[in-house]
PDB file of C-alpha atoms in Angstrom:
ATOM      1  CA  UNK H   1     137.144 -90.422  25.989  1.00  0.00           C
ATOM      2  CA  UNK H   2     137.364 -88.144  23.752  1.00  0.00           C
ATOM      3  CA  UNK H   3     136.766 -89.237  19.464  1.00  0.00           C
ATOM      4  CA  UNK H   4     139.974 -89.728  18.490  1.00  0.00           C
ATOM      5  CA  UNK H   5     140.852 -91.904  21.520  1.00  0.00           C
ATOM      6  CA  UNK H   6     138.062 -93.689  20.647  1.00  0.00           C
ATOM      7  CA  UNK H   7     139.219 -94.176  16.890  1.00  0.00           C
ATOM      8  CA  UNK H   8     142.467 -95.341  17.968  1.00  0.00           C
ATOM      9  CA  UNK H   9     141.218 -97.670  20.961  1.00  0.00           C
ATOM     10  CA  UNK H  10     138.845 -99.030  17.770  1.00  0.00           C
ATOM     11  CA  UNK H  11     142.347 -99.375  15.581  1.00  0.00           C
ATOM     12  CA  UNK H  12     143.501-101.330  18.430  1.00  0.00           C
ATOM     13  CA  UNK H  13     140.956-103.606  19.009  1.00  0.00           C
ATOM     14  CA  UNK H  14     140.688-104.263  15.192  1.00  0.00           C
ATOM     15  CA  UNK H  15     144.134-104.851  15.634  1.00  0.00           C
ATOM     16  CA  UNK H  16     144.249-108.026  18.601  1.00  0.00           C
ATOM     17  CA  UNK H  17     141.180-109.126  16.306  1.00  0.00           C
ATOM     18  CA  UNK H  18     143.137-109.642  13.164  1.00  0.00           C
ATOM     19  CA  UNK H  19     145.924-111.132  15.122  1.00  0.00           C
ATOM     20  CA  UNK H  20     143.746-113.375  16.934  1.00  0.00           C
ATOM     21  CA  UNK H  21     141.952-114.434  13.629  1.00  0.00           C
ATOM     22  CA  UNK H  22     145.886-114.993  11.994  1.00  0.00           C
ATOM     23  CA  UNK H  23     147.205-116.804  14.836  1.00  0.00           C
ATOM     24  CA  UNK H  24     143.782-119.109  14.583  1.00  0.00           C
ATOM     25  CA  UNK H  25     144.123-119.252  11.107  1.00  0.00           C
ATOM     26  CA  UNK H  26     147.905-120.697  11.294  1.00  0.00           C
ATOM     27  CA  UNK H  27     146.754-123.307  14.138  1.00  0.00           C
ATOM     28  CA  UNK H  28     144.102-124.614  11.923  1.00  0.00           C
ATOM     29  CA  UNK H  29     146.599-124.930   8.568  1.00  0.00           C
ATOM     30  CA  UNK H  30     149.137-126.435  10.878  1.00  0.00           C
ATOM     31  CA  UNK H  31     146.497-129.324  12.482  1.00  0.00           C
ATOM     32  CA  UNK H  32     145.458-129.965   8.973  1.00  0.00           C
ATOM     33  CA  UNK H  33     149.271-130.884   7.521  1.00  0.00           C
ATOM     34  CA  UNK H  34     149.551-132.837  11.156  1.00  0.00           C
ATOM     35  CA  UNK H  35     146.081-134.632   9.806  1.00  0.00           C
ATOM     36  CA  UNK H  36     147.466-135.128   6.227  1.00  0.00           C
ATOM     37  CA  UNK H  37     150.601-136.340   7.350  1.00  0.00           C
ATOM     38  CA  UNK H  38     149.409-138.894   9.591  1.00  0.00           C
ATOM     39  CA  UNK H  39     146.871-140.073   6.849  1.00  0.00           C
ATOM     40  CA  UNK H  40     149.696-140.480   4.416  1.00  0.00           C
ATOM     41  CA  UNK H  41     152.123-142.314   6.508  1.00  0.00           C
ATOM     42  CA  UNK H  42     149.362-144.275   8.017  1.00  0.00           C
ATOM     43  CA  UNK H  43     148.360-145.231   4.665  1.00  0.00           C
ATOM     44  CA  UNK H  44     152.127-146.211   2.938  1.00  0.00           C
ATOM     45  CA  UNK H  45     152.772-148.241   6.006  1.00  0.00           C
ATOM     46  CA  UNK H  46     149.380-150.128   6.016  1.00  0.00           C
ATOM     47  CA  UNK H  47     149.221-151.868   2.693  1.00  0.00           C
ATOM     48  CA  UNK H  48     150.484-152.524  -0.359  1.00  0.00           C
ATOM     49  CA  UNK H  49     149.797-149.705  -2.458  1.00  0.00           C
ATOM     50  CA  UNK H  50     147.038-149.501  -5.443  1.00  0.00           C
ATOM     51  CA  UNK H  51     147.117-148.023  -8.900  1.00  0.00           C
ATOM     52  CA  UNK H  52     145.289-145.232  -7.352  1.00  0.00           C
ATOM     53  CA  UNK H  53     147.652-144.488  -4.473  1.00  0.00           C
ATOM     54  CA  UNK H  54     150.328-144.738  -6.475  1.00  0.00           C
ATOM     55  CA  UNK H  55     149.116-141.981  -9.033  1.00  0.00           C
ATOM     56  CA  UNK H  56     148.445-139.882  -5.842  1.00  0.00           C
ATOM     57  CA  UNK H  57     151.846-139.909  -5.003  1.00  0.00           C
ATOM     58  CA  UNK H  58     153.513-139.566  -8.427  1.00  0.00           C
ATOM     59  CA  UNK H  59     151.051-136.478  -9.077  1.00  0.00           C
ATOM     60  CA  UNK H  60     151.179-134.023  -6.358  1.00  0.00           C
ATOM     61  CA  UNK H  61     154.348-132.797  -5.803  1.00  0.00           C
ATOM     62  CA  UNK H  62     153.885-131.800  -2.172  1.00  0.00           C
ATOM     63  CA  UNK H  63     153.382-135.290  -1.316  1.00  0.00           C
ATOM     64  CA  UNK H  64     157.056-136.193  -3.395  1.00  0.00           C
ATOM     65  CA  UNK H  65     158.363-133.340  -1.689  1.00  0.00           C
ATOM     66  CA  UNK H  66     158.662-135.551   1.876  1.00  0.00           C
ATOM     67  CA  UNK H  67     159.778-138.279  -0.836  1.00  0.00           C
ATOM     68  CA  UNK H  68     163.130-137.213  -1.871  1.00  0.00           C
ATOM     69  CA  UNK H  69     164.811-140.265  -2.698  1.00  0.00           C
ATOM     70  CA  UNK H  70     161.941-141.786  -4.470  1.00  0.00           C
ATOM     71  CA  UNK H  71     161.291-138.324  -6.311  1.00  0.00           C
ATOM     72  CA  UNK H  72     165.121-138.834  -7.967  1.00  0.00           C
ATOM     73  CA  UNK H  73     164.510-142.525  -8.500  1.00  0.00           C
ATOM     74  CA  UNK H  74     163.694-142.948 -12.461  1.00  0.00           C
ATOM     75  CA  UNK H  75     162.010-146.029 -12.155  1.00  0.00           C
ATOM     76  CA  UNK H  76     158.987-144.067 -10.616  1.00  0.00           C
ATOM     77  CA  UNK H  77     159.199-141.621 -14.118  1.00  0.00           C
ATOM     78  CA  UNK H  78     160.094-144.887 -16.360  1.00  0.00           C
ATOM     79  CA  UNK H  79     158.566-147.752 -15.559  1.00  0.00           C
ATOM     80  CA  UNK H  80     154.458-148.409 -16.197  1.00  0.00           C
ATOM     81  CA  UNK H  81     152.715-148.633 -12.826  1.00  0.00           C
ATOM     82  CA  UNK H  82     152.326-152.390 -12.847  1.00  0.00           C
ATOM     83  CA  UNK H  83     155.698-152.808 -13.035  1.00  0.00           C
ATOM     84  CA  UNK H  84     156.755-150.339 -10.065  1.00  0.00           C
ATOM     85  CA  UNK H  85     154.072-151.955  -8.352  1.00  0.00           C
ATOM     86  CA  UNK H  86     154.573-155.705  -9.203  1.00  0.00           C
ATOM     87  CA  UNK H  87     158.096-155.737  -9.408  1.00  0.00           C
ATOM     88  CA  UNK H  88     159.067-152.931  -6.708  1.00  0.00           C
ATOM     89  CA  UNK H  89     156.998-151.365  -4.424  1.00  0.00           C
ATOM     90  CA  UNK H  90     154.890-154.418  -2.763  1.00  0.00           C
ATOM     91  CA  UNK H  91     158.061-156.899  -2.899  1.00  0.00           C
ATOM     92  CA  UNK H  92     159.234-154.369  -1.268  1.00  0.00           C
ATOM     93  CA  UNK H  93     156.022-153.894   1.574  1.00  0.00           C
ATOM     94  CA  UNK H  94     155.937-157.848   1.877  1.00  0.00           C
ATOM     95  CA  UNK H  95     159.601-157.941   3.064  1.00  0.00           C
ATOM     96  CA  UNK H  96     159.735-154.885   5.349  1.00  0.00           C
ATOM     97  CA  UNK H  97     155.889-155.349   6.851  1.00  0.00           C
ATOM     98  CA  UNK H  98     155.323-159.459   6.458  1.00  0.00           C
ATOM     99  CA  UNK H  99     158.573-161.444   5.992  1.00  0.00           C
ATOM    100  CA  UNK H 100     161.436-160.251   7.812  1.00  0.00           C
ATOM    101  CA  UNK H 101     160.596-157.122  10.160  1.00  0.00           C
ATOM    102  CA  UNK H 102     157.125-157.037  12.867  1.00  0.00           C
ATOM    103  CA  UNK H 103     154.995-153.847  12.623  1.00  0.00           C
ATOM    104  CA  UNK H 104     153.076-154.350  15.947  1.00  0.00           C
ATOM    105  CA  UNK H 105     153.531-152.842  19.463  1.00  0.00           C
ATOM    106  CA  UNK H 106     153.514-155.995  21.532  1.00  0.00           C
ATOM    107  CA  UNK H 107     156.068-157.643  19.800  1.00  0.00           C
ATOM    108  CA  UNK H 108     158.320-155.138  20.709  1.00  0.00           C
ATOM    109  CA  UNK H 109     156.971-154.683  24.176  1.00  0.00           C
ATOM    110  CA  UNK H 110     156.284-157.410  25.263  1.00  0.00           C
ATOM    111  CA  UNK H 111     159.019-159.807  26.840  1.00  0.00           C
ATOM    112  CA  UNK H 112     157.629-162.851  24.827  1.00  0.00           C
ATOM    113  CA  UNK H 113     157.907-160.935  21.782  1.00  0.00           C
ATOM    114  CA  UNK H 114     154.459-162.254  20.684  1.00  0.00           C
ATOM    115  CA  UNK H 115     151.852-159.929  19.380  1.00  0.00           C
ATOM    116  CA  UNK H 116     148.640-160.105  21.275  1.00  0.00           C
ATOM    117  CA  UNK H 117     145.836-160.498  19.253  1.00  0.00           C
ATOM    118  CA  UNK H 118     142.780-160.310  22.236  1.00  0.00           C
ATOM    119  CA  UNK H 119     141.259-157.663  23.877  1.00  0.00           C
ATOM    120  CA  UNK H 120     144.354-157.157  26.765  1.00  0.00           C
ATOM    121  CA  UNK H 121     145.883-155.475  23.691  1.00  0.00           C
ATOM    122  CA  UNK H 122     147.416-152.683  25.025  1.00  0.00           C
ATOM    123  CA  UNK H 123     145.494-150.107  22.480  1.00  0.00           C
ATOM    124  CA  UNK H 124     142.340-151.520  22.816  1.00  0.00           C
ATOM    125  CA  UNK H 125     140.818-148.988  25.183  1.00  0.00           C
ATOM    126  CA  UNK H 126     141.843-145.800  24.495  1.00  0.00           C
ATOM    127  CA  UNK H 127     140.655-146.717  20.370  1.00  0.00           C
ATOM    128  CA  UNK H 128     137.106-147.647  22.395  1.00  0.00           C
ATOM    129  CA  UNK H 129     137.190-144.133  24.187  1.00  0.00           C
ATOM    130  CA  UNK H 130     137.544-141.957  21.005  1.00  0.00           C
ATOM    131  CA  UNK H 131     135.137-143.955  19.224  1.00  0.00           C
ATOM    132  CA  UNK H 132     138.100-145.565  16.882  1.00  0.00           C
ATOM    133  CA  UNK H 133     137.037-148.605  15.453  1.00  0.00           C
ATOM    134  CA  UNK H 134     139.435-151.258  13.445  1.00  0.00           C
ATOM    135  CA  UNK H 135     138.552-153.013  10.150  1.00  0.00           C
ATOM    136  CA  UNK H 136     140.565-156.248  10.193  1.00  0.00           C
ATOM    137  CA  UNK H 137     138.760-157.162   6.798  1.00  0.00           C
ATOM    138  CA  UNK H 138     139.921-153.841   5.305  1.00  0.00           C
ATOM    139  CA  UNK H 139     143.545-153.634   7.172  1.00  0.00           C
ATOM    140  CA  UNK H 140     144.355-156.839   6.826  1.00  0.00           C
ATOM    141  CA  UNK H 141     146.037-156.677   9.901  1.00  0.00           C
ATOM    142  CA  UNK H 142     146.273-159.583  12.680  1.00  0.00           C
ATOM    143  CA  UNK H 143     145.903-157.236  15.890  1.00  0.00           C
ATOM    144  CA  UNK H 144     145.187-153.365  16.115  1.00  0.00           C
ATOM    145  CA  UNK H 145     148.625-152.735  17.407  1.00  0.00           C
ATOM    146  CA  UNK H 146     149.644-152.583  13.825  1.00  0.00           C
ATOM    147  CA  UNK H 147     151.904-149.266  12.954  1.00  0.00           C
ATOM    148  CA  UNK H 148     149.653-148.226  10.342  1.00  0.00           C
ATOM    149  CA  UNK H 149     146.750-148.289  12.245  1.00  0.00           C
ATOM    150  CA  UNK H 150     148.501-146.454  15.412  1.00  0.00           C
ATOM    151  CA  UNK H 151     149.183-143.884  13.105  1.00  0.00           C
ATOM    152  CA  UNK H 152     145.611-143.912  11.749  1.00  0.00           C
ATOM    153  CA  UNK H 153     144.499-143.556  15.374  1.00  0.00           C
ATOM    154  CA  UNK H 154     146.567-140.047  15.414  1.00  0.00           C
ATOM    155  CA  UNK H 155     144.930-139.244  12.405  1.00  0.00           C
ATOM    156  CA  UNK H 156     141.722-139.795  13.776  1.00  0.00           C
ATOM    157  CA  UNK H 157     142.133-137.770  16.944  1.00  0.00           C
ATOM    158  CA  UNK H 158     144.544-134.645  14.741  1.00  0.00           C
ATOM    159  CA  UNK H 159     140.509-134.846  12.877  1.00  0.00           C
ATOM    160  CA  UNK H 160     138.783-134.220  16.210  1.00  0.00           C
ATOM    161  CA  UNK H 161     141.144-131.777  17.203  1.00  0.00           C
ATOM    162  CA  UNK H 162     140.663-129.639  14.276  1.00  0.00           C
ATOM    163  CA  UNK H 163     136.541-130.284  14.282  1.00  0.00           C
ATOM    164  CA  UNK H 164     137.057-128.823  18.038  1.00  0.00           C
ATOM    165  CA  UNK H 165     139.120-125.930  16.852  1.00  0.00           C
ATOM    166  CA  UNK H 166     136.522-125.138  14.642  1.00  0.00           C
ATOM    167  CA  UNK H 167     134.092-125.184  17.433  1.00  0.00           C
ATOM    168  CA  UNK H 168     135.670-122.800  19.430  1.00  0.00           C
ATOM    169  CA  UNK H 169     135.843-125.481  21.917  1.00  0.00           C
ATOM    170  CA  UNK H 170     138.992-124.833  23.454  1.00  0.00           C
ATOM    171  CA  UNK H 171     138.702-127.617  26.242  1.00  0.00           C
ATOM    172  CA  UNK H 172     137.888-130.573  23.357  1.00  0.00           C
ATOM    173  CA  UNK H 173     140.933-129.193  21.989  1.00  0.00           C
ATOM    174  CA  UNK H 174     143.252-129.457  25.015  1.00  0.00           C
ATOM    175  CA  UNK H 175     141.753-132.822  25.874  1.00  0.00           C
ATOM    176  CA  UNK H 176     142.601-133.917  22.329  1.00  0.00           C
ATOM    177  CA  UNK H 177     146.184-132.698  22.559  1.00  0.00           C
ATOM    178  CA  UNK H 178     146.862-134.449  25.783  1.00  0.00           C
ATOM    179  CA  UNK H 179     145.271-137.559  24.582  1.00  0.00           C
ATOM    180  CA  UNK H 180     147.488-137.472  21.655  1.00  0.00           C
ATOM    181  CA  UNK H 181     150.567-136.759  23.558  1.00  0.00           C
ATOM    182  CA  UNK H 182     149.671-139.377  25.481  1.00  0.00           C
ATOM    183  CA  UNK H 183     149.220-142.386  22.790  1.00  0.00           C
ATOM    184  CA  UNK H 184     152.656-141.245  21.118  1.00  0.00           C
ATOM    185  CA  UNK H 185     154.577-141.422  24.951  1.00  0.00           C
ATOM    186  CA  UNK H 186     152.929-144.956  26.083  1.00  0.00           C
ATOM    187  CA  UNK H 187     152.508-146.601  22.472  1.00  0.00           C
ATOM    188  CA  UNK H 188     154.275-145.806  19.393  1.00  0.00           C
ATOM    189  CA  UNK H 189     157.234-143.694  20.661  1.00  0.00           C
ATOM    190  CA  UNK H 190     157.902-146.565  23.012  1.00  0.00           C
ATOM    191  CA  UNK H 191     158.310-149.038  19.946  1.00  0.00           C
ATOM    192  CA  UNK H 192     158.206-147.388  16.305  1.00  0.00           C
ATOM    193  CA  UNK H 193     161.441-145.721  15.909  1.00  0.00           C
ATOM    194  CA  UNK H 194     163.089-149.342  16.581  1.00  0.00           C
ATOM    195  CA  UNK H 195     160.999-150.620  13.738  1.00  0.00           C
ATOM    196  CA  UNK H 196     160.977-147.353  11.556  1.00  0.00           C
ATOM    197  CA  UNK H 197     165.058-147.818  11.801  1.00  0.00           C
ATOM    198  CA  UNK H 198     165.265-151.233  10.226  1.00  0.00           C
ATOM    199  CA  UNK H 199     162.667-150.119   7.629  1.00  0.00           C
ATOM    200  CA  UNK H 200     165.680-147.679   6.696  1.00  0.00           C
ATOM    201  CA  UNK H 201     168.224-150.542   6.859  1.00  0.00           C
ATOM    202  CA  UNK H 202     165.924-153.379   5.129  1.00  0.00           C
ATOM    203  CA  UNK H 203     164.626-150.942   2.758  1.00  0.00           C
ATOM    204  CA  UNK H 204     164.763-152.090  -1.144  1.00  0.00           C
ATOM    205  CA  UNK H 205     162.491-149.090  -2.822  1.00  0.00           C
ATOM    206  CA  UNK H 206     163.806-145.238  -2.287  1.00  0.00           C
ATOM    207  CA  UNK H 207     159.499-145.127  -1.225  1.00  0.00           C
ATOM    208  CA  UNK H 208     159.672-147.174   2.239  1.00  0.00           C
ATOM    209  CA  UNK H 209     163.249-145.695   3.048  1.00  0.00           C
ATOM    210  CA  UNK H 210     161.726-142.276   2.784  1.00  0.00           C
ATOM    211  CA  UNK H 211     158.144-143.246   3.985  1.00  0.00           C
ATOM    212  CA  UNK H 212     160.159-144.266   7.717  1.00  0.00           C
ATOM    213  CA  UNK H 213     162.577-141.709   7.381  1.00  0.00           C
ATOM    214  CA  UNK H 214     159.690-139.199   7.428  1.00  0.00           C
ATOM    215  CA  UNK H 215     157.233-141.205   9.526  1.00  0.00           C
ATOM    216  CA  UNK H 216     159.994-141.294  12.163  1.00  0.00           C
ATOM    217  CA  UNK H 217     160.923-137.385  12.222  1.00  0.00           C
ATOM    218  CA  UNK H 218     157.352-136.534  12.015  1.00  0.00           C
ATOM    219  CA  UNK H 219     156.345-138.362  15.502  1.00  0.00           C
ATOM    220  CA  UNK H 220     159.376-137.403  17.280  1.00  0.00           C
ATOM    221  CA  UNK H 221     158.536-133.225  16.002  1.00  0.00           C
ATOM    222  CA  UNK H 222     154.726-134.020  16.685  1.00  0.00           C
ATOM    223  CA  UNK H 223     155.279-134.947  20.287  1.00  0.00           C
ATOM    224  CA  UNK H 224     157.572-131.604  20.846  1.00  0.00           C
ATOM    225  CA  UNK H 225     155.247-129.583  19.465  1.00  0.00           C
ATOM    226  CA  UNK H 226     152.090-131.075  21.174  1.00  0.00           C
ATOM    227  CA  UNK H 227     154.587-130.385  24.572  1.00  0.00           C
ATOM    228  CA  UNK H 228     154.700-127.166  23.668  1.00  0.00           C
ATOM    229  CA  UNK H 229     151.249-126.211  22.392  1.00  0.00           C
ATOM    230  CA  UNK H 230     150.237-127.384  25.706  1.00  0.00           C
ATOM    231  CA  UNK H 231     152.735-125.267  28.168  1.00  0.00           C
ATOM    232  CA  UNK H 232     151.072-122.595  27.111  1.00  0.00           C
TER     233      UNK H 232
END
């Protein structure tokens, strides 16, 4: 070969490097919005909010970007933070997540519409297998079925995934995938857009219309694009 085939073969192969290192690069900015986006939802839908989560959402304007109601609403520019919070936002939480709709699996799948509390809950193995463990004390939450904490699951494993991608470790990374293709198919696309939907309805705060109007476009998008990151 002579030296200028080899300079050009070189071009090349610097080339399928930089592409390589772009196309890695985008994978790795796209699985860490997934992760944010899963922690955020996971978080609105868990609790009442704080002081401090509240300021975390009035301050960064990407987050108010997937808010669009509640960035237009001028209570949230207006009113002192007590006041959203006292008056508005956790009324609001109470009603949607305690008083008049259930956020948990088996209520919706199972025929006796009670939530099961015990160890046959249907999560409770696959949280054991990826090393997920609940916090009732912190959650406040009766069973680990609990929307917020299904989407904290995904968060979890979106975490792994992108610790894997880091690694090089393309068959963590496939696992991963699958596993979270998996948990959205049998658990919370089987039940969450039913609840998500009369979040919208019930809704009293632009923050918890917007919060399931994005929580339930985001695992519907999530599933198609886990399909098709793993055709390939």
């Amino acid at each position: 070969m002579s030296i200028r085939n080899l300079t050009v073969y070189s071009d090349f192969l610097d080339k399928i490097t930089d592409q390589k290192i772009n196309i890695k690069n985008k994978i790795m900015q796209n699985t860490k919005a997934r992760a944010n986006i899963y922690a955020l939802i996971s978080r609105v839908l868990l609790q009442e909010l704080d002081e401090d989560m509240l300021n975390i959402i009035k301050s960064d304007e990407n987050i108010l970007d997937f808010f669009p109601t509640l960035k237009e609403w001028k209570p949230l520019n207006e009113e002192s933070d007590n006041k959203l919070l006292e008056e508005y936002l956790n009324p609001d939480f109470v009603n949607l997540s305690l008083l008049h709709l259930i956020p948990y699996e088996t209520f919706y799948t199972r025929e006796d519409q009670k939530i099961e509390t015990g160890g046959a809950n249907p999560v409770t193995d696959i949280y054991s297998a990826y090393n997920f463990m609940v916090d009732y004390e912190v959650s406040r939450t009766v069973s680990s079925d609990h929307i917020g904490i299904e989407l904290e699951f995904m968060h979890h494993l979106v975490e792994a995934e992108l610790k894997a991608l880091e690694d090089n470790n393309k068959d963590a990374v496939d696992e991963l995938r699958n596993v979270q293709k998996e948990f959205l198919n049998k658990h919370l696309l089987q039940w969450a857009p039913m609840y998500l939907i009369n979040v919208k309805y019930e809704a009293r705060t632009p923050l918890y219309y917007d919060v399931a109007d994005l929580a339930l476009e985001f695992i519907l998008n999530d599933n198609e694009y886990l399909v098709k990151e793993l055709s390939h």
